[in-house]
């Protein structure tokens, strides 16, 4: 496996040149577009790694899975899905268009930016400080690393260039879809997106979801079975935004991407995978990461969709 992963990274690295690093968040623009790494966690509880597997990067949209899991566990599925939909969208992850055009003005799913903002607003904490503390503590459990921290330069960079997310949040509040202190909420959102991980933590998260919510090492139940299944279903249909359909056809595994270049994938009952490659396609998904997943899926017969 180790050998296969090293070979896959070497084979796929050239694909990175067809993408570009996220430039709308200046701190992300500093990344090296040729980086590519992968970690795999199997049922033998062994991590296998290839390439830049241990290079730290920010979770970005992958963090939406953490706060969504927290919201479903604390509030229940029914409550959460009264406020956000569960359907894929053909629009970009930060699009504002449908929010105004379609009634009720409810984000189409919890993995687009508008949906993630509503999810954070539902969490039962009194202010941003306690909200991000809860998200970080859950991130620690679901990522198998209790030392998860916010990368301050990315957080500041994102906060300083946040016009689009601010527009989404203020619009949502104006139509009654989001309540509370918008500034405080945005602050939590930027911090959760800036949580620093490596592909190893993503492989752990993938395996927790693959095992229907069980910690792969301790055997402890971290999430209800139903919560893990909801997350996998949303990953399969909405995890790569308007690229989700093509990814399902090419790779066939539930996954979630982030503009930091990470992708987490969960092969039910079998495997958790984390990939990292900061060169993105036009939809915000890692080109090298998707290539590694496509080859790994084909060679390991991992397709479930
Ligand atoms: O809010 C944003 O635009 C970023 N912090 C996260 C977007 C993202 O990761 C979309 N993923 N592919």
XYZ file of C-alpha atoms and ligand atoms in Angstrom:
317
model
C 0.000 0.000 0.000
C 2.773 2.408 1.016
C 4.493 1.807 -2.297
C 1.271 2.225 -4.253
C 0.609 5.591 -2.595
C 4.113 6.891 -3.337
C 3.738 5.806 -6.952
C 0.286 7.391 -7.276
C 1.555 10.720 -5.949
C 4.483 10.633 -8.378
C 2.150 9.819 -11.275
C -0.436 12.467 -10.393
C 1.878 15.356 -9.476
C 2.004 16.664 -13.029
C -1.786 16.997 -13.057
C -1.416 19.783 -10.478
C -0.176 22.118 -13.195
C -3.673 22.248 -14.692
C -4.965 23.912 -11.505
C -4.233 27.036 -9.479
C -4.046 27.816 -5.749
C -6.968 29.701 -4.144
C -6.179 33.366 -4.576
C -9.282 35.001 -3.081
C -7.850 34.301 0.390
C -4.303 35.799 0.173
C -2.785 33.441 2.746
C -3.858 30.424 0.649
C -2.242 31.945 -2.436
C 1.167 31.355 -0.792
C 0.841 27.555 -1.130
C 3.123 25.576 -3.460
C 0.861 24.260 -6.254
C 3.080 21.201 -6.827
C 2.501 19.774 -3.385
C 0.604 16.520 -3.268
C 0.134 14.007 -0.468
C -2.121 11.192 0.678
C -2.847 9.225 3.860
C -4.928 6.080 4.084
C -6.249 4.445 7.252
C -7.384 0.839 6.877
C -9.323 -1.575 9.080
C -5.964 -2.974 10.306
C -5.617 0.403 12.037
C -2.524 1.259 10.078
C -1.796 4.560 8.374
C -0.149 4.423 4.957
C 1.213 7.625 3.445
C 2.689 9.030 0.254
C 4.129 12.389 -0.865
C 3.442 15.523 1.224
C 1.186 13.615 3.598
C 2.471 15.402 6.697
C 2.365 18.964 5.378
C -0.103 21.096 7.405
C -2.907 22.969 5.622
C -6.210 24.555 6.630
C -9.393 22.507 6.520
C -11.534 25.196 4.895
C -14.847 23.683 3.813
C -14.001 20.241 5.179
C -14.603 21.821 8.604
C -18.285 22.100 7.664
C -18.542 18.367 8.388
C -17.409 18.918 11.983
C -19.955 21.601 12.868
C -22.684 19.750 10.971
C -21.972 16.588 12.976
C -22.063 18.637 16.172
C -25.371 20.289 15.191
C -27.051 16.994 14.291
C -25.828 15.289 17.468
C -26.942 18.189 19.687
C -30.174 19.211 17.982
C -31.309 16.223 15.957
C -31.685 15.754 12.227
C -35.231 17.111 12.011
C -34.360 20.423 13.600
C -31.239 20.882 11.449
C -32.961 20.039 8.162
C -35.838 22.402 8.867
C -33.295 25.187 8.465
C -31.127 23.895 5.610
C -31.970 21.661 2.661
C -30.310 18.380 1.660
C -30.076 18.789 -2.083
C -27.066 19.306 -4.314
C -26.605 22.581 -6.132
C -25.270 23.350 -9.577
C -23.993 26.710 -8.310
C -20.558 27.545 -6.852
C -20.014 27.034 -3.096
C -20.312 30.731 -2.278
C -23.135 31.639 -4.658
C -25.792 34.026 -3.418
C -28.147 33.785 -6.399
C -30.530 31.016 -5.358
C -30.849 32.272 -1.827
C -32.843 35.224 -3.058
C -34.617 33.611 -5.977
C -36.017 30.500 -4.312
C -38.461 30.538 -1.393
C -38.127 29.698 1.426
C -34.765 31.473 1.524
C -33.090 28.415 2.931
C -29.584 27.296 1.912
C -29.849 24.253 -0.330
C -27.514 22.106 1.768
C -25.250 22.445 4.826
C -21.996 22.137 2.849
C -22.261 25.332 0.797
C -21.093 28.472 2.596
C -24.621 29.779 3.269
C -25.617 26.419 4.730
C -22.548 26.256 6.960
C -23.315 29.735 8.332
C -26.871 28.684 9.218
C -25.564 25.499 10.880
C -23.187 27.524 13.060
C -26.036 29.877 13.999
C -28.092 26.918 15.252
C -25.432 25.692 17.679
C -26.610 26.324 21.233
C -23.713 28.420 22.501
C -23.949 31.943 23.851
C -21.083 33.529 21.938
C -18.322 32.960 19.401
C -15.799 32.003 22.051
C -17.800 29.071 23.425
C -18.974 28.118 19.910
C -15.456 27.784 18.490
C -14.301 26.003 21.649
C -17.014 23.376 21.043
C -16.111 23.068 17.356
C -12.407 22.653 18.216
C -13.163 20.035 20.833
C -15.302 18.056 18.364
C -12.668 18.495 15.703
C -10.151 16.954 18.101
C -12.339 13.882 18.592
C -13.354 13.392 14.973
C -9.839 14.040 13.622
C -8.080 11.889 16.218
C -5.877 14.751 17.397
C -6.684 16.797 20.487
C -4.213 19.504 19.543
C -6.156 20.920 16.564
C -5.541 24.687 16.385
C -6.612 27.645 14.295
C -3.947 28.942 11.875
C -4.062 32.614 12.840
C -2.582 34.087 9.600
C -5.210 32.273 7.497
C -7.991 33.293 9.876
C -6.921 36.957 9.683
C -6.474 36.769 5.904
C -9.905 35.247 5.456
C -11.543 37.752 7.786
C -9.969 40.651 5.895
C -11.226 39.428 2.522
C -14.654 38.194 3.524
C -17.030 40.322 1.466
C -18.805 37.351 -0.081
C -19.362 35.476 3.174
C -20.478 38.673 4.862
C -22.990 39.243 2.055
C -24.337 35.733 2.501
C -24.652 36.105 6.272
C -26.307 39.524 6.194
C -28.688 38.449 3.444
C -29.651 35.343 5.406
C -30.352 37.454 8.461
C -32.420 39.952 6.476
C -34.792 37.164 5.391
C -34.976 35.611 8.858
C -32.988 32.489 7.950
C -30.235 33.265 10.398
C -30.449 34.816 13.851
C -27.983 36.336 16.260
C -24.828 38.384 16.035
C -23.586 38.133 12.442
C -20.058 39.390 13.184
C -19.659 36.854 15.937
C -20.931 34.077 13.699
C -18.657 34.999 10.817
C -15.760 34.982 13.233
C -16.526 31.376 14.219
C -16.853 30.445 10.541
C -13.457 31.927 9.612
C -11.827 30.227 12.587
C -13.303 26.817 11.814
C -12.193 27.105 8.170
C -8.670 27.937 9.415
C -8.228 24.802 11.530
C -4.871 23.269 10.669
C -4.624 19.575 9.755
C -2.587 17.092 7.716
C -3.856 14.284 5.479
C -3.453 11.941 8.466
C -6.225 13.674 10.425
C -8.439 13.625 7.326
C -7.859 9.884 6.913
C -8.895 9.419 10.556
C -12.081 11.455 10.008
C -12.781 9.484 6.830
C -12.446 6.233 8.772
C -14.766 7.422 11.568
C -17.401 8.121 8.899
C -16.585 4.864 7.089
C -17.215 2.976 10.359
C -20.582 4.661 10.911
C -19.264 6.875 13.717
C -16.814 4.571 15.550
C -13.303 5.641 16.621
C -11.081 3.278 14.579
C -8.543 2.876 17.395
C -10.505 2.907 20.662
C -13.765 1.460 19.305
C -15.654 4.250 21.113
C -18.799 5.556 19.438
C -18.113 9.187 18.470
C -21.236 9.815 16.383
C -24.626 8.167 16.117
C -24.757 5.731 13.211
C -27.467 7.862 11.609
C -25.338 11.031 11.854
C -22.392 9.356 10.101
C -24.720 8.111 7.379
C -26.260 11.542 6.829
C -22.778 13.008 6.510
C -21.736 10.361 3.976
C -24.901 10.882 1.948
C -24.336 14.639 1.825
C -20.676 14.117 0.922
C -21.679 11.828 -1.948
C -24.215 14.296 -3.332
C -22.850 17.739 -2.331
C -19.289 17.245 -1.054
C -17.514 18.653 -4.097
C -20.179 21.267 -4.832
C -20.978 21.652 -8.519
C -18.259 19.055 -9.181
C -20.010 16.368 -7.090
C -21.640 14.566 -10.021
C -18.438 14.223 -12.015
C -16.538 13.108 -8.915
C -19.198 10.460 -8.182
C -18.826 9.121 -11.716
C -15.011 9.182 -11.758
C -14.260 8.160 -8.160
C -17.504 6.845 -6.648
C -16.666 7.484 -2.968
C -18.336 9.960 -0.561
C -15.893 12.858 -0.082
C -15.620 16.494 0.995
C -13.212 19.096 -0.361
C -11.803 22.391 0.894
C -10.084 25.267 -0.904
C -6.972 24.667 1.220
C -6.475 21.690 -1.106
C -7.678 18.917 1.184
C -10.220 16.212 0.435
C -11.511 13.646 2.945
C -13.043 10.423 1.626
C -14.888 7.601 3.427
C -15.097 4.103 1.940
C -17.862 2.449 4.017
C -16.548 -0.307 6.285
C -13.120 -0.239 4.675
C -11.047 2.871 4.580
C -10.544 6.539 5.435
C -8.545 8.643 2.974
C -7.093 12.145 3.227
C -5.464 13.897 0.279
C -3.837 17.315 -0.063
C -2.893 19.254 -3.172
C -3.425 23.037 -3.123
C -3.790 23.430 -6.919
C -7.559 23.668 -7.488
C -9.881 23.434 -10.454
C -12.404 26.175 -11.246
C -14.888 24.693 -8.768
C -12.484 24.851 -5.819
C -11.539 21.163 -5.720
C -7.947 19.835 -5.588
C -6.956 18.578 -9.056
C -4.061 16.429 -7.843
C -6.133 15.186 -4.911
C -8.986 14.124 -7.176
C -6.530 12.371 -9.506
C -5.014 10.393 -6.604
C -8.502 9.411 -5.401
C -9.574 8.372 -8.887
C -6.573 6.057 -9.317
C -6.784 4.708 -5.779
C -10.484 3.965 -6.205
C -9.896 2.121 -9.473
C -6.881 0.115 -8.262
C -8.357 -0.739 -4.866
C -11.846 -1.427 -6.208
C -13.163 1.082 -3.678
C -16.141 2.446 -5.598
C -19.417 2.429 -3.658
C -21.510 4.817 -5.782
O -15.560 30.573 2.930
C -14.752 30.272 2.058
O -14.839 30.696 0.923
C -13.612 29.355 2.440
N -13.209 29.611 3.791
C -14.012 27.935 2.334
C -14.543 27.551 0.978
C -14.188 26.167 0.574
O -13.329 25.528 1.123
C -14.888 25.607 -0.603
N -14.323 24.324 -0.942
N -13.959 23.756 -1.881
